[in-house]
mmCIF file of N, CA and C in Angstrom:
data_model
loop_
_atom_site.group_PDB
_atom_site.id
_atom_site.type_symbol
_atom_site.label_atom_id
_atom_site.label_comp_id
_atom_site.label_asym_id
_atom_site.label_seq_id
_atom_site.Cartn_x
_atom_site.Cartn_y
_atom_site.Cartn_z
ATOM 1 N N UNK K 29 -26.938 -7.045 17.189
ATOM 2 C CA UNK K 29 -27.254 -7.750 18.415
ATOM 3 C C UNK K 29 -25.946 -8.069 19.138
ATOM 4 N N UNK K 30 -25.852 -7.694 20.384
ATOM 5 C CA UNK K 30 -24.648 -7.917 21.178
ATOM 6 C C UNK K 30 -24.605 -9.365 21.653
ATOM 7 N N UNK K 31 -23.404 -9.934 21.711
ATOM 8 C CA UNK K 31 -23.279 -11.293 22.232
ATOM 9 C C UNK K 31 -23.724 -11.356 23.692
ATOM 10 N N UNK K 32 -24.157 -12.521 24.111
ATOM 11 C CA UNK K 32 -24.564 -12.703 25.504
ATOM 12 C C UNK K 32 -23.391 -12.467 26.436
ATOM 13 N N UNK K 33 -23.648 -11.894 27.579
ATOM 14 C CA UNK K 33 -22.600 -11.644 28.550
ATOM 15 C C UNK K 33 -21.898 -10.307 28.351
ATOM 16 N N UNK K 34 -22.297 -9.552 27.353
ATOM 17 C CA UNK K 34 -21.731 -8.230 27.132
ATOM 18 C C UNK K 34 -20.326 -8.221 26.564
ATOM 19 N N UNK K 35 -19.870 -9.324 26.012
ATOM 20 C CA UNK K 35 -18.532 -9.403 25.454
ATOM 21 C C UNK K 35 -18.560 -8.834 24.034
ATOM 22 N N UNK K 36 -17.638 -7.927 23.755
ATOM 23 C CA UNK K 36 -17.541 -7.348 22.419
ATOM 24 C C UNK K 36 -16.323 -7.926 21.721
ATOM 25 N N UNK K 37 -16.531 -8.421 20.517
ATOM 26 C CA UNK K 37 -15.446 -8.982 19.727
ATOM 27 C C UNK K 37 -15.178 -8.016 18.583
ATOM 28 N N UNK K 38 -13.906 -7.650 18.402
ATOM 29 C CA UNK K 38 -13.544 -6.754 17.314
ATOM 30 C C UNK K 38 -12.573 -7.453 16.378
ATOM 31 N N UNK K 39 -12.846 -7.348 15.122
ATOM 32 C CA UNK K 39 -11.954 -7.869 14.102
ATOM 33 C C UNK K 39 -11.180 -6.673 13.562
ATOM 34 N N UNK K 40 -9.954 -6.505 14.021
ATOM 35 C CA UNK K 40 -9.163 -5.325 13.688
ATOM 36 C C UNK K 40 -8.830 -5.251 12.200
ATOM 37 N N UNK K 41 -8.674 -6.382 11.556
ATOM 38 C CA UNK K 41 -8.406 -6.396 10.119
ATOM 39 C C UNK K 41 -9.635 -5.892 9.369
ATOM 40 N N UNK K 42 -10.797 -6.379 9.737
ATOM 41 C CA UNK K 42 -12.030 -5.941 9.080
ATOM 42 C C UNK K 42 -12.262 -4.452 9.310
ATOM 43 N N UNK K 43 -12.008 -3.969 10.510
ATOM 44 C CA UNK K 43 -12.174 -2.545 10.797
ATOM 45 C C UNK K 43 -11.221 -1.699 9.960
ATOM 46 N N UNK K 44 -9.991 -2.149 9.778
ATOM 47 C CA UNK K 44 -9.023 -1.427 8.956
ATOM 48 C C UNK K 44 -9.471 -1.408 7.494
ATOM 49 N N UNK K 45 -10.008 -2.526 7.010
ATOM 50 C CA UNK K 45 -10.493 -2.590 5.632
ATOM 51 C C UNK K 45 -11.671 -1.645 5.425
ATOM 52 N N UNK K 46 -12.565 -1.585 6.383
ATOM 53 C CA UNK K 46 -13.718 -0.683 6.301
ATOM 54 C C UNK K 46 -13.248 0.769 6.277
ATOM 55 N N UNK K 47 -12.265 1.094 7.098
ATOM 56 C CA UNK K 47 -11.723 2.454 7.123
ATOM 57 C C UNK K 47 -11.107 2.818 5.770
ATOM 58 N N UNK K 48 -10.323 1.915 5.184
ATOM 59 C CA UNK K 48 -9.715 2.182 3.877
ATOM 60 C C UNK K 48 -10.775 2.325 2.781
ATOM 61 N N UNK K 49 -11.811 1.500 2.834
ATOM 62 C CA UNK K 49 -12.891 1.616 1.847
ATOM 63 C C UNK K 49 -13.581 2.971 1.967
ATOM 64 N N UNK K 50 -13.800 3.409 3.193
ATOM 65 C CA UNK K 50 -14.406 4.722 3.418
ATOM 66 C C UNK K 50 -13.544 5.837 2.853
ATOM 67 N N UNK K 51 -12.233 5.756 3.071
ATOM 68 C CA UNK K 51 -11.326 6.766 2.548
ATOM 69 C C UNK K 51 -11.323 6.766 1.023
ATOM 70 N N UNK K 52 -11.406 5.595 0.431
ATOM 71 C CA UNK K 52 -11.443 5.486 -1.031
ATOM 72 C C UNK K 52 -12.740 6.079 -1.583
ATOM 73 N N UNK K 53 -13.850 5.830 -0.919
ATOM 74 C CA UNK K 53 -15.135 6.390 -1.348
ATOM 75 C C UNK K 53 -15.107 7.911 -1.260
ATOM 76 N N UNK K 54 -14.540 8.452 -0.192
ATOM 77 C CA UNK K 54 -14.440 9.907 -0.040
ATOM 78 C C UNK K 54 -13.583 10.505 -1.146
ATOM 79 N N UNK K 55 -12.445 9.879 -1.420
ATOM 80 C CA UNK K 55 -11.559 10.377 -2.475
ATOM 81 C C UNK K 55 -12.244 10.321 -3.838
ATOM 82 N N UNK K 56 -12.961 9.241 -4.106
ATOM 83 C CA UNK K 56 -13.637 9.097 -5.392
ATOM 84 C C UNK K 56 -14.757 10.126 -5.536
ATOM 85 N N UNK K 57 -15.465 10.400 -4.466
ATOM 86 C CA UNK K 57 -16.559 11.364 -4.560
ATOM 87 C C UNK K 57 -16.045 12.792 -4.694
ATOM 88 N N UNK K 58 -14.839 13.071 -4.208
ATOM 89 C CA UNK K 58 -14.260 14.410 -4.297
ATOM 90 C C UNK K 58 -13.557 14.652 -5.630
ATOM 91 N N UNK K 59 -13.259 13.585 -6.349
ATOM 92 C CA UNK K 59 -12.527 13.710 -7.617
ATOM 93 C C UNK K 59 -13.464 14.176 -8.727
ATOM 94 N N UNK K 60 -12.907 14.954 -9.644
ATOM 95 C CA UNK K 60 -13.696 15.411 -10.787
ATOM 96 C C UNK K 60 -13.795 14.335 -11.861
ATOM 97 N N UNK K 61 -12.830 13.433 -11.903
ATOM 98 C CA UNK K 61 -12.795 12.369 -12.892
ATOM 99 C C UNK K 61 -12.457 11.071 -12.173
ATOM 100 N N UNK K 62 -12.285 10.008 -12.907
ATOM 101 C CA UNK K 62 -11.900 8.729 -12.304
ATOM 102 C C UNK K 62 -10.560 8.858 -11.603
ATOM 103 N N UNK K 63 -10.394 8.133 -10.524
ATOM 104 C CA UNK K 63 -9.112 8.130 -9.823
ATOM 105 C C UNK K 63 -8.104 7.314 -10.631
ATOM 106 N N UNK K 64 -6.903 7.822 -10.719
ATOM 107 C CA UNK K 64 -5.839 7.064 -11.374
ATOM 108 C C UNK K 64 -5.386 5.947 -10.437
ATOM 109 N N UNK K 65 -4.691 4.984 -10.994
ATOM 110 C CA UNK K 65 -4.161 3.905 -10.156
ATOM 111 C C UNK K 65 -3.222 4.455 -9.094
ATOM 112 N N UNK K 66 -2.453 5.472 -9.455
ATOM 113 C CA UNK K 66 -1.537 6.089 -8.491
ATOM 114 C C UNK K 66 -2.314 6.759 -7.358
ATOM 115 N N UNK K 67 -3.433 7.413 -7.687
ATOM 116 C CA UNK K 67 -4.259 8.052 -6.659
ATOM 117 C C UNK K 67 -4.870 7.020 -5.725
ATOM 118 N N UNK K 68 -5.325 5.918 -6.301
ATOM 119 C CA UNK K 68 -5.900 4.847 -5.486
ATOM 120 C C UNK K 68 -4.844 4.275 -4.554
ATOM 121 N N UNK K 69 -3.640 4.029 -5.084
ATOM 122 C CA UNK K 69 -2.545 3.519 -4.250
ATOM 123 C C UNK K 69 -2.232 4.483 -3.111
ATOM 124 N N UNK K 70 -2.269 5.784 -3.401
ATOM 125 C CA UNK K 70 -1.981 6.783 -2.375
ATOM 126 C C UNK K 70 -3.050 6.761 -1.282
ATOM 127 N N UNK K 71 -4.319 6.690 -1.678
ATOM 128 C CA UNK K 71 -5.414 6.651 -0.704
ATOM 129 C C UNK K 71 -5.315 5.392 0.149
ATOM 130 N N UNK K 72 -4.991 4.273 -0.485
ATOM 131 C CA UNK K 72 -4.909 2.993 0.236
ATOM 132 C C UNK K 72 -3.567 2.788 0.926
ATOM 133 N N UNK K 73 -2.682 3.772 0.777
ATOM 134 C CA UNK K 73 -1.360 3.749 1.407
ATOM 135 C C UNK K 73 -0.546 2.529 0.984
ATOM 136 N N UNK K 74 -0.628 2.190 -0.288
ATOM 137 C CA UNK K 74 0.149 1.082 -0.831
ATOM 138 C C UNK K 74 1.621 1.464 -0.804
ATOM 139 N N UNK K 75 2.450 0.568 -0.321
ATOM 140 C CA UNK K 75 3.883 0.808 -0.288
ATOM 141 C C UNK K 75 4.383 1.437 0.991
ATOM 142 N N UNK K 76 3.477 1.858 1.871
ATOM 143 C CA UNK K 76 3.921 2.418 3.148
ATOM 144 C C UNK K 76 4.425 1.297 4.045
ATOM 145 N N UNK K 77 5.414 1.607 4.832
ATOM 146 C CA UNK K 77 5.919 0.657 5.799
ATOM 147 C C UNK K 77 5.009 0.671 7.016
ATOM 148 N N UNK K 78 4.566 -0.508 7.418
ATOM 149 C CA UNK K 78 3.688 -0.612 8.572
ATOM 150 C C UNK K 78 4.444 -1.302 9.701
ATOM 151 N N UNK K 79 4.189 -0.857 10.908
ATOM 152 C CA UNK K 79 4.764 -1.519 12.065
ATOM 153 C C UNK K 79 3.686 -2.364 12.713
ATOM 154 N N UNK K 80 4.061 -3.538 13.068
ATOM 155 C CA UNK K 80 3.150 -4.441 13.754
ATOM 156 C C UNK K 80 3.242 -4.184 15.257
ATOM 157 N N UNK K 81 2.139 -4.400 15.979
ATOM 158 C CA UNK K 81 2.203 -4.254 17.431
ATOM 159 C C UNK K 81 3.328 -5.113 18.011
ATOM 160 N N UNK K 82 4.095 -4.512 18.878
ATOM 161 C CA UNK K 82 5.212 -5.218 19.488
ATOM 162 C C UNK K 82 6.531 -4.945 18.788
ATOM 163 N N UNK K 83 6.491 -4.348 17.585
ATOM 164 C CA UNK K 83 7.717 -3.976 16.878
ATOM 165 C C UNK K 83 8.150 -2.601 17.344
ATOM 166 N N UNK K 84 9.411 -2.449 17.700
ATOM 167 C CA UNK K 84 9.961 -1.151 17.980
ATOM 168 C C UNK K 84 9.940 -0.776 19.363
#
């Protein structure tokens, strides 16, 4: 249900979490065995440097 007045509110953190969960589900379904911790970290991009809006 859309808010009154046609205003759309987006939670960018929640959207990013949903995207990462989707990527993890895809990786897990494509794997022949359980994902290793290293594979999970790679899918979730653990350790990557992130730039915040306004940086750079």
